[in-house]
Each structure stands twice: as structure tokens, then as C-alpha cells.
């Protein structure tokens, strides 16, 4: 019975995700679903990324958050259009929420929408929102065991960002083991090491995004 309900929820979600995907394709908008735990540094990474790419392409942001608009307010400071989705405690974004958010976004001439998902390593990976690709942010402080413990999100993501890499010397995070686990779970996954405080690895991340944007255009 429970399995049946979950199947129906995901089935309905996939239908709307397909509609979102068609909508984005029609407008040649690339969509990145940005996922990761609370505190992994998603919003800071997003701010740094916007600082580097918003002069080159037209970007908008959809901010998923449980209750607040704190992250959306941070993004607004970068003069980028942002739509807030409050899930009222819901632990992930789904395709209907994104579809609804699009009503409040001017999508004319947009090149890229970055969707910051709710901080969670579990169910955001289960819900297709119609994105082109997923990125997962894992902070060094979270521990190197996370890829094996939460394999789905790493399997689903095209890019894994190992963030706060500057903190590596202060932790027992085993970078070699984490990289091996990531590649075992998802052969071909692009693994980046970033630090938003030291400003390292950010250009590489931006270049991957810009490449995805140009792939959608062509
Ligand atoms: Mg955030
Ligand atoms: Zn959830």
C-alpha cells in the first residue's frame, strides 16, 4: 500500500517534471539543480558563481527553503532575479513547486536557472524537477563517508563539489577515499574541489556550468 502511494507521487511528479523540461527546452534555458546538506555551502557557492557568470549570461535563481527567505535575500544582493519557494517544512523541492515558481519569473531571454534545493542529502535526489543536470555540494566538514551513505544523490549528480577544501588539514577527511567512492558510485562524475573563502576551484565550476549552458543553446 505504502509502495503504491510513493509510486503514484513520483509518477505525478515525473509528469510535471517532463512539462517543466519541455518548457525549458522550448526557451533554450539550462537548469541546474543544486543540492547538498544544510551548511554544505550551497548558497555561498551560488553567490560566488553568480559573481563570476552573471555578467556573461542571463541567470535567475529559484531558492528552496523550509521556512525563510534568508538565502533569497542574499541572492537578491547580486542583482539576479530570484523566486523563493517555501516548502513549509517539506524536505525537498518537487516539479509542481518549480512549475509554480516559474509563474513568478520572467523567463524571456534567460540562459540559466539555478535551483537551490532544500538542504538534504536524501529525497531531493528522488524528485526530478525538469532540470538539465544536478550538482551536489559536499563540505569537507561533513565527512568522507557521505557518498557511500547517501549514494543516490551522488549517482544522480553530474558534478560533485567538494567544498570548504581549505579546511582539509583540520579534519580527518580522506580525499582519496572520497574520490574513489564517488567514482565507484558514479563512474564519470566530475569532482571539483572548491573553497569560497580562498576562492579556489570556482572558475572550474563556472566553466562547467557555462559549457552546459552553451550545449543547451546549440
Ligand atoms: Mg542555502
Ligand atoms: Zn523530502
Coordinates of C-alpha atoms and ligand atoms in Angstrom, one line a residue:
X1 CA 0.0 0.0 0.0
X2 CA 2.7 2.4 1.0
X3 CA 4.8 1.5 -2.0
X4 CA 1.8 2.2 -4.2
X5 CA 1.4 5.7 -2.8
X6 CA 5.0 6.6 -3.3
X7 CA 4.9 5.2 -6.9
X8 CA 1.9 7.4 -7.6
X9 CA 3.5 10.5 -6.1
X10 CA 6.7 10.0 -8.1
X11 CA 4.6 9.3 -11.2
X12 CA 2.7 12.6 -10.9
X13 CA 6.0 14.4 -10.2
X14 CA 7.6 12.9 -13.3
X15 CA 4.7 14.1 -15.4
X16 CA 5.1 17.7 -14.3
X17 CA 8.9 17.4 -14.5
X18 CA 8.5 16.4 -18.1
X19 CA 6.4 19.5 -18.7
X20 CA 9.0 21.7 -17.0
X21 CA 11.7 20.1 -19.1
X22 CA 9.8 20.8 -22.3
X23 CA 9.2 24.4 -21.2
X24 CA 12.9 24.9 -20.6
X25 CA 13.9 23.3 -23.8
X26 CA 11.5 25.4 -25.8
X27 CA 13.2 28.5 -24.4
X28 CA 16.7 27.1 -24.5
X29 CA 17.1 27.6 -20.8
X30 CA 19.7 25.4 -19.0
X31 CA 18.6 24.4 -15.4
X32 CA 20.9 23.3 -12.7
X33 CA 19.5 21.6 -9.6
X34 CA 21.9 22.5 -6.7
X35 CA 21.7 20.0 -3.8
X36 CA 23.5 19.3 -0.6
X37 CA 23.2 19.2 3.2
X38 CA 22.4 22.2 5.3
X39 CA 25.7 24.0 5.9
X40 CA 27.5 22.5 2.9
X41 CA 27.9 26.0 1.5
X42 CA 25.3 25.9 -1.4
X43 CA 24.3 29.5 -1.1
X44 CA 27.8 30.9 -0.7
X45 CA 28.9 28.8 -3.7
X46 CA 25.9 30.2 -5.6
X47 CA 26.8 33.7 -4.7
X48 CA 30.4 33.3 -5.8
X49 CA 29.2 31.7 -9.0
X50 CA 26.8 34.5 -9.8
X51 CA 29.5 37.0 -9.2
X52 CA 31.5 35.3 -12.0
X53 CA 28.9 34.4 -14.6
X54 CA 26.1 37.0 -14.3
X55 CA 28.0 39.4 -16.5
X56 CA 28.3 36.8 -19.2
X57 CA 24.9 35.2 -19.3
X58 CA 21.4 35.9 -18.1
X59 CA 20.8 34.0 -14.8
X60 CA 17.9 33.6 -12.5
X61 CA 17.7 31.7 -9.2
X62 CA 14.9 29.6 -7.6
X63 CA 15.6 29.3 -3.9
X64 CA 14.1 26.4 -2.0
X65 CA 13.9 26.8 1.8
X66 CA 11.9 25.3 4.6
X67 CA 10.5 28.5 6.1
X68 CA 12.7 31.5 5.5
X69 CA 13.8 33.9 2.7
X70 CA 17.3 34.3 4.1
X71 CA 19.0 32.7 1.2
X72 CA 16.8 34.5 -1.4
X73 CA 17.7 37.8 0.3
X74 CA 21.4 37.0 -0.1
X75 CA 20.9 36.3 -3.8
X76 CA 19.0 39.5 -4.4
X77 CA 22.0 41.4 -3.4
X78 CA 23.7 40.2 -6.6
X79 CA 21.0 41.8 -8.8
X80 CA 19.8 38.5 -10.1
X81 CA 16.1 37.7 -10.3
X82 CA 15.2 35.3 -7.6
X83 CA 12.0 33.4 -6.7
X84 CA 11.5 32.0 -3.2
X85 CA 9.8 28.7 -2.6
X86 CA 8.9 27.9 1.0
X87 CA 8.2 24.3 1.4
X88 CA 6.6 24.9 4.9
X89 CA 8.8 22.1 6.3
X90 CA 8.8 19.9 3.2
X91 CA 12.3 18.5 2.9
X92 CA 12.7 18.7 -0.9
X93 CA 11.5 20.6 -3.9
X94 CA 9.3 18.8 -6.4
X95 CA 8.4 19.5 -10.0
X96 CA 5.0 21.2 -9.3
X97 CA 6.7 23.7 -6.9
X98 CA 9.2 24.6 -9.6
X99 CA 6.4 24.9 -12.1
X100 CA 4.5 27.3 -9.8
X101 CA 7.7 29.3 -9.2
X102 CA 8.1 29.8 -12.9
X103 CA 4.9 31.9 -12.9
X104 CA 6.8 34.5 -10.9
X105 CA 9.9 34.6 -13.0
X106 CA 10.4 36.4 -16.3
X107 CA 11.9 33.6 -18.4
X108 CA 12.3 35.7 -21.6
X109 CA 16.0 35.6 -22.8
X110 CA 17.1 33.6 -19.8
X111 CA 20.1 31.4 -20.3
X112 CA 20.3 29.6 -16.9
X113 CA 18.2 29.0 -13.9
X114 CA 19.9 27.7 -10.8
X115 CA 17.6 26.0 -8.4
X116 CA 18.9 25.7 -4.8
X117 CA 17.2 22.8 -3.4
X118 CA 16.3 22.3 0.3
X119 CA 19.3 21.3 2.4
X120 CA 19.1 17.5 2.5
X121 CA 21.2 14.6 1.1
X122 CA 18.2 12.2 0.7
X123 CA 15.0 13.0 -1.1
X124 CA 15.9 15.9 -3.3
X125 CA 17.7 13.3 -5.4
X126 CA 14.5 11.3 -5.8
X127 CA 12.4 14.2 -7.3
X128 CA 13.1 15.2 -10.9
X129 CA 12.2 18.9 -11.3
X130 CA 12.9 19.0 -15.0
X131 CA 16.5 20.2 -14.7
X132 CA 19.2 19.6 -17.2
X133 CA 21.7 18.4 -14.6
X134 CA 22.2 18.1 -10.9
X135 CA 25.1 19.2 -8.8
X136 CA 25.8 18.0 -5.2
X137 CA 27.8 20.0 -2.8
X138 CA 29.6 18.1 -0.1
X139 CA 31.5 20.0 2.5
X140 CA 34.8 18.6 3.8
X141 CA 33.4 19.0 7.3
X142 CA 30.6 16.6 6.7
X143 CA 33.0 13.6 6.4
X144 CA 34.2 11.4 3.7
X145 CA 31.7 8.6 4.5
X146 CA 28.8 10.5 2.9
X147 CA 29.0 9.3 -0.7
X148 CA 28.6 5.7 0.5
X149 CA 25.9 6.5 3.0
X150 CA 23.8 8.6 0.5
X151 CA 24.7 7.0 -2.8
X152 CA 21.6 8.1 -4.8
X153 CA 22.4 11.8 -4.7
X154 CA 25.9 11.2 -5.9
X155 CA 24.7 8.8 -8.6
X156 CA 22.2 11.4 -9.9
X157 CA 24.6 14.3 -9.9
X158 CA 26.8 15.1 -12.9
X159 CA 29.1 17.3 -10.7
X160 CA 30.2 16.7 -7.1
X161 CA 31.7 19.8 -5.5
X162 CA 33.9 19.1 -2.5
X163 CA 33.5 22.4 -0.8
X164 CA 35.4 24.1 2.1
X165 CA 38.5 22.3 0.8
X166 CA 40.7 24.8 2.7
X167 CA 39.5 23.1 5.9
X168 CA 41.0 19.7 4.8
X169 CA 44.1 20.0 7.1
X170 CA 41.8 20.4 10.1
X171 CA 39.7 17.3 9.5
X172 CA 40.3 13.6 9.1
X173 CA 38.5 13.7 5.7
X174 CA 40.2 11.2 3.4
X175 CA 40.2 12.9 0.0
X176 CA 41.5 9.9 -1.9
X177 CA 38.9 7.6 -0.4
X178 CA 36.1 10.1 -1.1
X179 CA 37.2 10.4 -4.7
X180 CA 37.3 6.6 -5.1
X181 CA 33.9 6.2 -3.6
X182 CA 32.4 8.9 -5.8
X183 CA 33.8 7.3 -8.9
X184 CA 32.6 3.8 -7.8
X185 CA 29.1 5.1 -7.2
X186 CA 29.1 7.2 -10.4
X187 CA 31.8 6.5 -12.9
X188 CA 32.5 9.7 -14.9
X189 CA 31.2 12.1 -12.2
X190 CA 33.0 15.4 -12.3
X191 CA 34.7 16.0 -9.0
X192 CA 35.7 19.6 -8.1
X193 CA 37.5 20.9 -5.0
X194 CA 36.4 24.4 -4.1
X195 CA 36.9 27.0 -1.4
X196 CA 34.7 30.0 -1.3
X197 CA 36.8 31.8 1.3
X198 CA 40.1 31.1 -0.6
X199 CA 38.4 31.5 -4.0
X200 CA 39.8 28.3 -5.4
X201 CA 38.1 25.9 -7.9
X202 CA 35.4 28.4 -8.6
X203 CA 36.5 29.2 -12.2
X204 CA 36.4 25.5 -13.0
X205 CA 32.9 25.2 -11.6
X206 CA 31.7 28.2 -13.6
X207 CA 33.3 26.9 -16.8
X208 CA 31.4 23.6 -16.4
X209 CA 28.2 25.5 -16.0
X210 CA 28.9 27.8 -19.0
X211 CA 29.6 24.7 -21.1
X212 CA 26.3 23.2 -20.1
X213 CA 24.6 26.5 -21.0
X214 CA 26.2 26.6 -24.4
X215 CA 25.3 22.9 -25.0
X216 CA 21.6 23.8 -24.5
X217 CA 21.9 26.7 -26.9
X218 CA 23.4 24.7 -29.7
Ligands
LIG1 MG1 21.3 27.8 1.3
LIG2 ZN1 11.9 15.3 1.2

